[in-house]
XYZ file of C-alpha atoms in Angstrom:
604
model
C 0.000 0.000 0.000
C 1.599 3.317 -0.845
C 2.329 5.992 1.606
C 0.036 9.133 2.038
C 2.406 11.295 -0.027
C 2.100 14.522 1.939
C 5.395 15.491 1.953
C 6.378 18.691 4.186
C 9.111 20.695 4.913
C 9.218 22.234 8.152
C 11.556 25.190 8.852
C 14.290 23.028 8.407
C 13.511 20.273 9.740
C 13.435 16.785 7.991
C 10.846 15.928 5.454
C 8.488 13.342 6.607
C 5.601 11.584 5.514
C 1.900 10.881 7.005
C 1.285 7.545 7.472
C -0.240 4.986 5.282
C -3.748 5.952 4.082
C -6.582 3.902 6.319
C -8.527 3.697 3.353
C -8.126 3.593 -0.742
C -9.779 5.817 -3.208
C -12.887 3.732 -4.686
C -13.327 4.516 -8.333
C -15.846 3.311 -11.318
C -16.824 4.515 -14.751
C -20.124 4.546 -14.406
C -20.867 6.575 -11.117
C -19.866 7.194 -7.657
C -21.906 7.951 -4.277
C -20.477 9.026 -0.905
C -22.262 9.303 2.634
C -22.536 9.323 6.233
C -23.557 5.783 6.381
C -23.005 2.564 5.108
C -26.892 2.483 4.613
C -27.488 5.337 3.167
C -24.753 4.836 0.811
C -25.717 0.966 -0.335
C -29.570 2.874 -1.056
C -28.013 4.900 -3.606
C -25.667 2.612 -5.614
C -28.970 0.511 -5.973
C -30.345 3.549 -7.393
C -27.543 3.604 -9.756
C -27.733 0.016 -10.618
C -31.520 0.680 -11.860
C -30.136 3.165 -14.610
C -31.058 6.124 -12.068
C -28.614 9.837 -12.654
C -26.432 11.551 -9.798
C -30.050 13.358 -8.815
C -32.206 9.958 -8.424
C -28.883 8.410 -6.499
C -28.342 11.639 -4.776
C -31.986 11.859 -3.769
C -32.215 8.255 -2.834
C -29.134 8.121 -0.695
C -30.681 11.081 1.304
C -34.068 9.884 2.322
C -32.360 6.594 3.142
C -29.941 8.502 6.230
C -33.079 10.663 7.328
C -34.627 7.002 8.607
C -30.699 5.437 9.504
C -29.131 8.421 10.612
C -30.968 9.517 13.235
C -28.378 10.735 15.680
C -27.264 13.421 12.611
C -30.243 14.073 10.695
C -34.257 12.973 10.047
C -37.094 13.266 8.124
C -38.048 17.133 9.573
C -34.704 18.571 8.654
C -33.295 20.265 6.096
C -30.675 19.988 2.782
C -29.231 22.399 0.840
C -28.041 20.883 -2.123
C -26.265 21.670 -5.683
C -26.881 20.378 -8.936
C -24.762 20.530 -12.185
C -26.635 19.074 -14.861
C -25.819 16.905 -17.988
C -26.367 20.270 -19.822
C -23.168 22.271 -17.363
C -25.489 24.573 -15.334
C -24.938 24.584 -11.786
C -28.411 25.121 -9.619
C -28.729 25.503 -6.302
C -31.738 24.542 -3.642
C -31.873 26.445 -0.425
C -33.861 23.287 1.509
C -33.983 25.425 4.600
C -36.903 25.647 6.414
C -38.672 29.375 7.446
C -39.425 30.065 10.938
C -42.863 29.937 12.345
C -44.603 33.347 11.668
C -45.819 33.813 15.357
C -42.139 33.873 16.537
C -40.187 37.482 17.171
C -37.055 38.143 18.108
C -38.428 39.606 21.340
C -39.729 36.499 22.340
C -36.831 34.819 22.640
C -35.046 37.468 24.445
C -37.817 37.658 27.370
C -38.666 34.319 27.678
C -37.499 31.767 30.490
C -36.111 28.900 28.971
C -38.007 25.425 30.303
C -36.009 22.247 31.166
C -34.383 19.855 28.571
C -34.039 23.603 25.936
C -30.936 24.090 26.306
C -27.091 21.783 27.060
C -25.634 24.280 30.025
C -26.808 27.410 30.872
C -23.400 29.004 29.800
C -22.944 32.390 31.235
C -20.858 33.444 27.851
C -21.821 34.272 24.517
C -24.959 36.888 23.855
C -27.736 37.699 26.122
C -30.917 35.680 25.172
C -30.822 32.324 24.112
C -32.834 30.367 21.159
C -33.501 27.043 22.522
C -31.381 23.986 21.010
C -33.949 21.599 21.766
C -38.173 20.847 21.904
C -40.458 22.512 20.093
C -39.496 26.153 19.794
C -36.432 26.251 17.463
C -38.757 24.276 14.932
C -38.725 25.442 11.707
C -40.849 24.624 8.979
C -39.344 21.001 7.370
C -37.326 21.705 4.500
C -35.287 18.414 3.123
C -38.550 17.067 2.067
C -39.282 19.969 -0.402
C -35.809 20.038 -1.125
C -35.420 16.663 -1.873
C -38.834 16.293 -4.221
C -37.933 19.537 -5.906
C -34.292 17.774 -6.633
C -36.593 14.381 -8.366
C -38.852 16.623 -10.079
C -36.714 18.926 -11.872
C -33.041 16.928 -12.350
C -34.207 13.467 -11.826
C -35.507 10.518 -13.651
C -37.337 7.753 -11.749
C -40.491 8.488 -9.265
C -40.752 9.059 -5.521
C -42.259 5.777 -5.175
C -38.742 4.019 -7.035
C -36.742 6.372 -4.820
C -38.414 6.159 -1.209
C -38.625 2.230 -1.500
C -34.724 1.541 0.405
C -35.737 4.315 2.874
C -39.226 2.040 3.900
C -37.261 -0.811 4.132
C -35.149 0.588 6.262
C -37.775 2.213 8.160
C -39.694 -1.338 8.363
C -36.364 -1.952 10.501
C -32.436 -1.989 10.356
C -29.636 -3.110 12.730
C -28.446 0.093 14.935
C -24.645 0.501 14.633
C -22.900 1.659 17.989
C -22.689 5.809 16.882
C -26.713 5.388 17.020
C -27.139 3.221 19.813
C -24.553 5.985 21.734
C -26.865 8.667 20.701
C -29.934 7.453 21.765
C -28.885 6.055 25.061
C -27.079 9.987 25.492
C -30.483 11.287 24.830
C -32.660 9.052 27.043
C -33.400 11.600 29.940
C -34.929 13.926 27.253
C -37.294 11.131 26.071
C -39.162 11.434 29.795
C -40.081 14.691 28.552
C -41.284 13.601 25.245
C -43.676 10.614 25.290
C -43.819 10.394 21.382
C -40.354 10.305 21.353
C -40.342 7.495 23.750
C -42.634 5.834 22.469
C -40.681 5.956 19.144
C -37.078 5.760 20.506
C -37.656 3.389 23.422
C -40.555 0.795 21.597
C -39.098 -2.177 24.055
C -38.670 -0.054 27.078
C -35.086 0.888 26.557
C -32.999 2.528 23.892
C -31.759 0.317 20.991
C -28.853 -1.243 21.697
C -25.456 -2.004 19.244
C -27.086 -5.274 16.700
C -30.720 -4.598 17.704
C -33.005 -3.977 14.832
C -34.776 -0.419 15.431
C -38.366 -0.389 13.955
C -40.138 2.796 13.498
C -43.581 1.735 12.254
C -45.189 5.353 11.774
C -42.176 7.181 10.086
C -42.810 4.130 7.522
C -46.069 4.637 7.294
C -45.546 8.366 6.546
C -43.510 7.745 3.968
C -45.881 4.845 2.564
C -49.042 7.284 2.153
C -46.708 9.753 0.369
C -45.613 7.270 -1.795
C -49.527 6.283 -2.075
C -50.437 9.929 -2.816
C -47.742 10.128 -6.088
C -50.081 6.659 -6.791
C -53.195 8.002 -6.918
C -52.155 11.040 -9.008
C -50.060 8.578 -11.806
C -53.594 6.760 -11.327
C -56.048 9.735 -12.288
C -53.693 10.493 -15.493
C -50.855 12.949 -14.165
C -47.811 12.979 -15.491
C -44.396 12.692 -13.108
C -43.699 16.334 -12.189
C -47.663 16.352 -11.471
C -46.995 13.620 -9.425
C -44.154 14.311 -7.263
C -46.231 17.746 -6.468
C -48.968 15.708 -5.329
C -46.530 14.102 -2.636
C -45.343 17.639 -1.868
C -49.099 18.861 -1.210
C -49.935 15.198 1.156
C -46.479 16.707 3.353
C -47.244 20.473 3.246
C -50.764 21.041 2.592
C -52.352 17.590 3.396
C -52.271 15.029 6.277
C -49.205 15.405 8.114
C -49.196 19.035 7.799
C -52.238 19.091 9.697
C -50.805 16.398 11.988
C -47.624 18.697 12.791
C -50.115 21.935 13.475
C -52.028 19.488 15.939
C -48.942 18.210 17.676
C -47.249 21.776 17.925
C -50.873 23.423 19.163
C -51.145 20.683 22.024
C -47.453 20.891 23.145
C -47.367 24.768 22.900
C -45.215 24.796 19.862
C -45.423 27.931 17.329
C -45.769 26.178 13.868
C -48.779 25.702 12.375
C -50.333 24.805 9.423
C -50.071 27.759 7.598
C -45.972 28.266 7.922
C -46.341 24.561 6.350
C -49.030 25.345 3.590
C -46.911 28.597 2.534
C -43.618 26.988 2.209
C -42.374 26.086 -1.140
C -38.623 26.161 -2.728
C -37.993 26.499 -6.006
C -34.231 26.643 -8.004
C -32.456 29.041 -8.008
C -28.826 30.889 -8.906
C -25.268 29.426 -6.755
C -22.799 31.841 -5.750
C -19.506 31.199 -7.306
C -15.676 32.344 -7.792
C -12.849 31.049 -9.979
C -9.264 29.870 -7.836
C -6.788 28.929 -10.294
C -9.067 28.971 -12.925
C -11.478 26.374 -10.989
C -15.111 27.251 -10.933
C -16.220 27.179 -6.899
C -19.863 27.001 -6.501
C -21.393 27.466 -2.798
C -25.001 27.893 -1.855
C -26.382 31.580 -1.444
C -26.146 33.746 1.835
C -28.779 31.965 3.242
C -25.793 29.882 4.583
C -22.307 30.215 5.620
C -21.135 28.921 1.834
C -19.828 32.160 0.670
C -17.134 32.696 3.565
C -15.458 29.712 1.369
C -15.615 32.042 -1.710
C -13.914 35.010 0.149
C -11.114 32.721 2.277
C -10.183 31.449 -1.427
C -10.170 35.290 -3.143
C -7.913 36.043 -0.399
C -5.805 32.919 -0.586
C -5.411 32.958 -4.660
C -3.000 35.866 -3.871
C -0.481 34.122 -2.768
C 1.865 31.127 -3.678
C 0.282 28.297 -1.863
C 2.662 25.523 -3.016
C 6.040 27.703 -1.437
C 4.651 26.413 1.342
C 4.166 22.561 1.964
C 0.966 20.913 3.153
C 0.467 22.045 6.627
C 3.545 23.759 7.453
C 3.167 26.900 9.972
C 3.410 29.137 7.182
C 0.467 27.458 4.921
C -1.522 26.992 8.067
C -1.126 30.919 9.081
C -2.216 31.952 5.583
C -4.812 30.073 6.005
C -6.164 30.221 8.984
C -6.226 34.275 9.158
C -7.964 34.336 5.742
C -10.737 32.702 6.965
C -10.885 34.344 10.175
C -11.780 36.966 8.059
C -14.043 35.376 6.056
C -16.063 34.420 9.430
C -16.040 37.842 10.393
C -18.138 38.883 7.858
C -20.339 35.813 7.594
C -21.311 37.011 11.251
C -21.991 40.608 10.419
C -23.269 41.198 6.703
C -24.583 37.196 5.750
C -28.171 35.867 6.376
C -31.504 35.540 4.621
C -31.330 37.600 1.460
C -35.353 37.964 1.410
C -35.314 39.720 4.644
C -32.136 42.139 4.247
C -29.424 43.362 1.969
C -26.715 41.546 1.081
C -23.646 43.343 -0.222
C -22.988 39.919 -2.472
C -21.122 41.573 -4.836
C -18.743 43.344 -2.803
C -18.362 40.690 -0.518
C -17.400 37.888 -3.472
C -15.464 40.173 -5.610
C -11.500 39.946 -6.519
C -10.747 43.435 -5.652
C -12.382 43.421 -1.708
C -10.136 40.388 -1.018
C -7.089 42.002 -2.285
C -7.628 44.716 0.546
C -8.665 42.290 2.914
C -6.050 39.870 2.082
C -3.547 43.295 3.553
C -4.818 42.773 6.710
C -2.871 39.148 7.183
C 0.245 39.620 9.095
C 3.230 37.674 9.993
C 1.348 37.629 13.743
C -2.117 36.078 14.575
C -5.044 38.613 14.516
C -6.731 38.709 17.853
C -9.369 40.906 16.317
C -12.730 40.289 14.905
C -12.529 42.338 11.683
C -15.148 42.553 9.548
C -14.677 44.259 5.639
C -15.760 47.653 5.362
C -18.615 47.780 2.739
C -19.729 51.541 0.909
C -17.656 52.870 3.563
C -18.936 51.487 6.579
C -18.165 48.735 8.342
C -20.817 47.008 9.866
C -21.391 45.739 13.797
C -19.953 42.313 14.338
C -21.750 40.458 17.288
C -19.118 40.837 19.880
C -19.439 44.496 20.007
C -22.663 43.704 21.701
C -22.070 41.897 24.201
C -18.742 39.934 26.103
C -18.265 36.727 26.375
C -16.772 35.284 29.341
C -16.426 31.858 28.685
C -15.116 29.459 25.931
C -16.635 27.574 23.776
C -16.787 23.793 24.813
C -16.723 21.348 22.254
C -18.745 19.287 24.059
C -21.212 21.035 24.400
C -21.688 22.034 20.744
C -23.920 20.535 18.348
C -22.606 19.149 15.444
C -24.856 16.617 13.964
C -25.002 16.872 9.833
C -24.470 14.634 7.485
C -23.307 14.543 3.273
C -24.590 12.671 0.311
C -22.615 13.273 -2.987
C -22.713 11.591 -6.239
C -21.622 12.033 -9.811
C -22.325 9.956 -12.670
C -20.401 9.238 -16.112
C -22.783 11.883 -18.067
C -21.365 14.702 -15.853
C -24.277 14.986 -13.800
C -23.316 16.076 -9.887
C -25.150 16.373 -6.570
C -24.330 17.432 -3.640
C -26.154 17.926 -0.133
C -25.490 18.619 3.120
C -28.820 17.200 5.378
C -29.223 18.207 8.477
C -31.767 18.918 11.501
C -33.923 16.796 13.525
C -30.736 15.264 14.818
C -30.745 13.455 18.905
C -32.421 14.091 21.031
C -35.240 15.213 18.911
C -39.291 15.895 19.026
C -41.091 13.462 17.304
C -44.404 14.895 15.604
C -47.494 13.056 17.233
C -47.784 9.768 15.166
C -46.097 10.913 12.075
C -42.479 9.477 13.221
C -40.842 12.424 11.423
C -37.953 13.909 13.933
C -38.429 17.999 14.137
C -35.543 19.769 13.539
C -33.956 22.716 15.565
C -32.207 24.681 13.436
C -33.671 27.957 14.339
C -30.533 27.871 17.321
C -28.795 29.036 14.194
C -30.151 32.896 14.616
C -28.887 35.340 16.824
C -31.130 37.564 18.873
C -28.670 40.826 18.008
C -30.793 43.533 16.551
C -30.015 44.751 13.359
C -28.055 42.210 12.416
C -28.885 40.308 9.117
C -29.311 37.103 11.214
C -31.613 38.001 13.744
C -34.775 35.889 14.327
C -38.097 36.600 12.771
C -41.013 34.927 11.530
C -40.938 33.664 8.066
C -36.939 34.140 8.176
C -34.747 31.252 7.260
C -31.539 31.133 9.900
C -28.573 31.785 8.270
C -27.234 28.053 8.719
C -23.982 26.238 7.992
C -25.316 23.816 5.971
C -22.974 24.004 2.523
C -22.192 21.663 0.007
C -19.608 22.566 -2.697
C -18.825 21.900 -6.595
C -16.050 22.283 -8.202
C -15.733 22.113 -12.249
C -12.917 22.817 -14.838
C -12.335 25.975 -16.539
C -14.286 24.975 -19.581
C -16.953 24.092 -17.161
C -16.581 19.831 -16.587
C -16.946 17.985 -13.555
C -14.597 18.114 -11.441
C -15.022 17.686 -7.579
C -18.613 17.327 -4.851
C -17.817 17.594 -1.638
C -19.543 17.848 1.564
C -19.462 17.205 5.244
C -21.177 17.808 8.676
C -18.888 19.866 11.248
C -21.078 23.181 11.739
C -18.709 26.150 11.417
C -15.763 23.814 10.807
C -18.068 22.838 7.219
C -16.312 25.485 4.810
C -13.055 25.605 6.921
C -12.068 21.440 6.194
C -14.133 21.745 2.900
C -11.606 24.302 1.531
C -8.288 22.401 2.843
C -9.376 19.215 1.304
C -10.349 21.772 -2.166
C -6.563 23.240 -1.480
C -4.999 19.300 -0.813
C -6.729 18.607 -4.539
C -5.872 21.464 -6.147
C -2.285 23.056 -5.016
C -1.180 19.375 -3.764
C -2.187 16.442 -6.056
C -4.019 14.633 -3.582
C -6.759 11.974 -4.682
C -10.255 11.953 -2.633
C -9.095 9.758 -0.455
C -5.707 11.393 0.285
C -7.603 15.107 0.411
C -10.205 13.816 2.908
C -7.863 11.903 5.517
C -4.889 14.316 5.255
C -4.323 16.292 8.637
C -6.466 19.711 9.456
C -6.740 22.350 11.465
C -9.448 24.379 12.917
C -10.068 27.968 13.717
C -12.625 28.990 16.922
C -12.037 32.809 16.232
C -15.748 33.062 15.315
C -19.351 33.880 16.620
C -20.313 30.087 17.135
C -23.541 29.385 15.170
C -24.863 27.172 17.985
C -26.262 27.146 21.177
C -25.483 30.363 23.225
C -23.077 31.841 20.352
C -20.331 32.108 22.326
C -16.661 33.059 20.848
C -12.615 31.960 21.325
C -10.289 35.309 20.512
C -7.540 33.566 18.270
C -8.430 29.397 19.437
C -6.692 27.298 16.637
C -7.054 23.601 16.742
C -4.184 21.050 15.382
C -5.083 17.265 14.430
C -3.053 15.269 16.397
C -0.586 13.948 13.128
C 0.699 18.003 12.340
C 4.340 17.870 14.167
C 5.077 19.349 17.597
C 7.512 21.953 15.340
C 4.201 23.707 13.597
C 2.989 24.126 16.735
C 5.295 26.039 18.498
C 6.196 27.918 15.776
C 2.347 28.425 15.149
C 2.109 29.322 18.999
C 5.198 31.959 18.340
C 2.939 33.601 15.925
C -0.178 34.287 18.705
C -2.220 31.642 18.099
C -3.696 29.870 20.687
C -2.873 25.977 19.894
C -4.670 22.829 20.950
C -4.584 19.350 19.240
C -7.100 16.965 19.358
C -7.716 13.636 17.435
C -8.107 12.366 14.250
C -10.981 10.593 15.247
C -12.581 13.995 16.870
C -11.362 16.489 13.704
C -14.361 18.476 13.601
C -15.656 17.457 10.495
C -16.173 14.392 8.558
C -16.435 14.833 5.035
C -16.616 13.404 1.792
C -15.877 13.677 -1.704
C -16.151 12.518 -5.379
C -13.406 13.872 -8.172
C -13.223 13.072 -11.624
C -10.319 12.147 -12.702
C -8.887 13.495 -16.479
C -9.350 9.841 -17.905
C -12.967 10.386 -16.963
C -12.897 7.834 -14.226
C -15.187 8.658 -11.213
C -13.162 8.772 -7.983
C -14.267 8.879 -4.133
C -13.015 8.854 -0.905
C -14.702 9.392 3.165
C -13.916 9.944 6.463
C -12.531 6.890 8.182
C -12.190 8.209 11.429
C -16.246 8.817 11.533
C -17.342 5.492 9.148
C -18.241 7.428 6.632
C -18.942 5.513 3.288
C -17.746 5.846 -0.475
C -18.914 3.488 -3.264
C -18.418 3.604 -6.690
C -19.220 1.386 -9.944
């Protein structure tokens, strides 16, 4: 087996290299799929082997983790996800959910929080706290719209071809030890949830490693939607027709009314209307060009776009001068996108509601003058641009925190689905929400997700809670094509605010260091904390910067002689675990995942 060939000089040290890869690249001609689960990844290649494109794979693979996946991500949560079709356009789906109308901001600063709403009642971070669990961070279920608007518009086969591995896997499945750890960690939360109880705990106890998990209403759920696309192919409609009559049974029929029930009894604030009046629809990516490579990101709806300014600012300089995670390359790095964060937390969130200097904030010429604030020392600073001559409030100017953030504490549960087939067709999601310990909705066995923890309560600020508002979330999947506009890499991976930081080292290992998928996603990384967390209390660490375990003691110090404030941790607790697809110039279809967090790759 040949050696990870990361090869790195360090300030005169010896070269060295990383040890032997834990896994190989997997690679076909036909197609590839990556995941967060063996399951989930298995559902899509048999999507594949029915003739099925990157969309109906893509699509398949990600109803099958909202039923297996339950400690990261269920059937009430949401998935932003890019498309590049056969054609070369790039599309882009925000499957976010909006917040119930009958929330305000004001709310949520006034009221008390109730037990089992929050992890710790941390003193630091801002004033006024979103709960991170029960029924008030709810937002209106997104990855179901999202996903049906991915099949009806970019897909092939039906709902009813594409939900059939998720049933069977809701008719039952053998729990793995990451689930059975997450739902015996979430088991004092089920006392105050009988449905979840009831649907968590159908023995009496939480499922154990080997057990076979049943969860009899979320497959019926997905049974009478699959009934409803039926009964419309039945009365003469054609497929689009079709898939919107499974949309309407979700958000207009049945189990929206269920939800409103559920949320009325339990003194939730959706209802039936914030369901009835949701509906996505395609629309534009954000993009920039590194080294002539086309970077597409969802829109400022999430944190995507801090990817496209870290990379403006990075495309100034002469990344391969300095090897693969030498002090230097991390510095660059690292302050770039402490920059980028900046602004994410003071100019990005839901473009329907405010402004968005997009323009300014994506363009060539902002980075350059950004890119003159990185120094030879680490910025302690939270610097945000200045945009039309003003530069805006960043969240710490409102309030002090006092305490760290602790890792433990901080919610991280995502996962990816990514696929590409041989007629250039890519997909690529990051699903999210409803994640342990979660709500279940009455008898619908659909897991509500909190993602409205992902606002801040600072007025004025682009981000701050309101009804109808999507949170500005850090949900962000990423394609990559050629110059002349081919395939070239999908990429994804849970992590929260770590998403864009390991997705654009692994885009940097590709692109400036040769890597192959494989190499890209197990090679070393580090982490910055200088942000405005987008979880739980929003607290902040002033120039924190995290070191996998493998980066030599040498980087470090010299790292820590530059001001930053150096921890390592694990490979097998990196922050993010992500995947990703590249095809290769022959036209072969290559993948690699995460080993360290069982992610799964398959290709044919």
């Amino acid at each position: 087996m040949l050696a990870l060939a990361i090869a790195v000089s360090l300030n005169g040290q010896s070269r060295r290299e990383y040890e032997h890869p834990v896994r190989q690249a997997v690679r076909g001609t036909h197609g590839a799929v990556a995941a967060g689960s063996e399951y989930a990844a298995e559902a899509g290649m048999r999507e594949f082997y029915k003739g099925g494109n990157a969309v109906d794979v893509g699509v398949t693979t990600m109803f099958a983790a909202s039923v297996t996946e339950l400690s990261h991500f269920g059937l009430g949560g949401e998935a932003p996800i890019l498309i590049r079709t056969k054609a070369g356009k790039v599309f882009a789906i925000a499957g976010v959910g909006t917040m119930p109308k009958l929330a305000t901001a004001e709310m949520f600063r006034t009221r008390r929080l109730k037990p089992f709403e929050i992890l710790e009642m941390d003193p630091g971070g801002l004033k006024g706290i979103i709960p991170v669990a029960g029924l008030m961070p709810v937002l209106v279920p997104g990855m179901v719209d999202s996903g049906l608007l991915a099949l009806r518009e970019f897909g092939t086969k039906s709902f009813g071809e594409i939900i059939a591995p998720a049933i069977e896997l809701a008719d039952g499945f053998a729990v793995d030890q990451m689930r059975a750890q997450s739902f015996a960690g979430s088991r004092p939360f089920f006392d105050a949830w009988p449905t979840s109880k009831a649907h968590f705990m159908p023995e009496g106890h939480t499922p154990n490693v080997g057990e076979i998990f049943r969860q009899p209403d979320t497959a019926r759920t997905l049974r009478a939607m699959a009934d409803a696309e039926k009964k419309a192919l039945a009365s003469g409609a054609k497929r689009e027709a079709a898939i919107d009559a499974v949309r309407d049974y979700f958000y207009r029929g049945e189990i929206a009314k269920k939800i409103d029930a559920f949320s009325k009894a339990n003194q939730g604030l959706i209802r039936y209307e914030d369901m009835a009046a949701f509906k996505l629809s395609v629309e534009e990516p954000v993009s920039t060009t590194y080294r002539g490579y086309v970077v597409y990101k969802p829109g400022f709806w999430s944190q995507g776009p801090a990817l496209i300014e870290a990379l403006n600012m990075l495309e100034g300089y002469d990344m391969r001068s300095t090897p693969l995670n030498s002090a230097e390359y991390i510095h660059r790095a690292d302050e770039a996108l402490k920059l980028a964060y900046a602004d994410r937390d003071t100019y990005y969130g839901d473009p329907k509601f405010s402004q968005i200097p997009a323009d300014i904030l994506l363009s060539k010429s902002y980075a350059a003058e950004r890119r003159k604030l990185i120094t030879e020392k680490a910025s302690q600073e939270f610097l945000p641009g200045k945009i039309n001559g003003k530069i805006g409030k960043h969240p710490t100017e409102t309030e002090i925190a006092s305490l760290r953030i602790d890792d433990a504490l901080m919610a991280k549960d995502t996962t990816c689905v990514d696929a590409i087939d041989r007629d250039g067709m890519m997909f690529s999601a990051t699903p999210s929400g409803g994640w342990m310990p979660s709500v279940i909705a009455g008898d619908t066995g659909i897991p509500l997700t909190q993602r409205a923890q992902q606002f801040v309560l600072v007025e004025g600020n682009p981000n701050e809670l309101a009804g109808g508002k999507r949170p500005r979330v850090t949900l962000s999947p990423t394609i990559v094509t050629h110059p002349d506009g081919k395939p070239y890499l999908a990429m994804s991976t849970p992590g929260g605010d770590n998403q864009d930081q390991a997705l654009m080292q692994m885009f940097l290992n590709v692109v400036e260091f040769g890597l192959n998928a494989q190499q890209a996603v197990e090679a070393p990384r580090f982490q910055t904390r200088h942000l405005v967390s987008s979880y739980d209390n929003h607290a902040w660490n002033r120039g924190d910067l995290l070191l996998d375990e493998r980066i030599p003691q040498a980087v470090l110090n010299d790292l820590t002689a530059r001001g930053h404030h150096v921890e390592t941790r694990s490979r097998y607790a990196n922050g993010a675990a992500p995947v990703m697809i590249k095809v290769l110039p022959s036209a072969i279809i290559e993948a690699g995942a995460d080993p360290f967090y069982n992610r799964s790759a398959h290709a044919w």
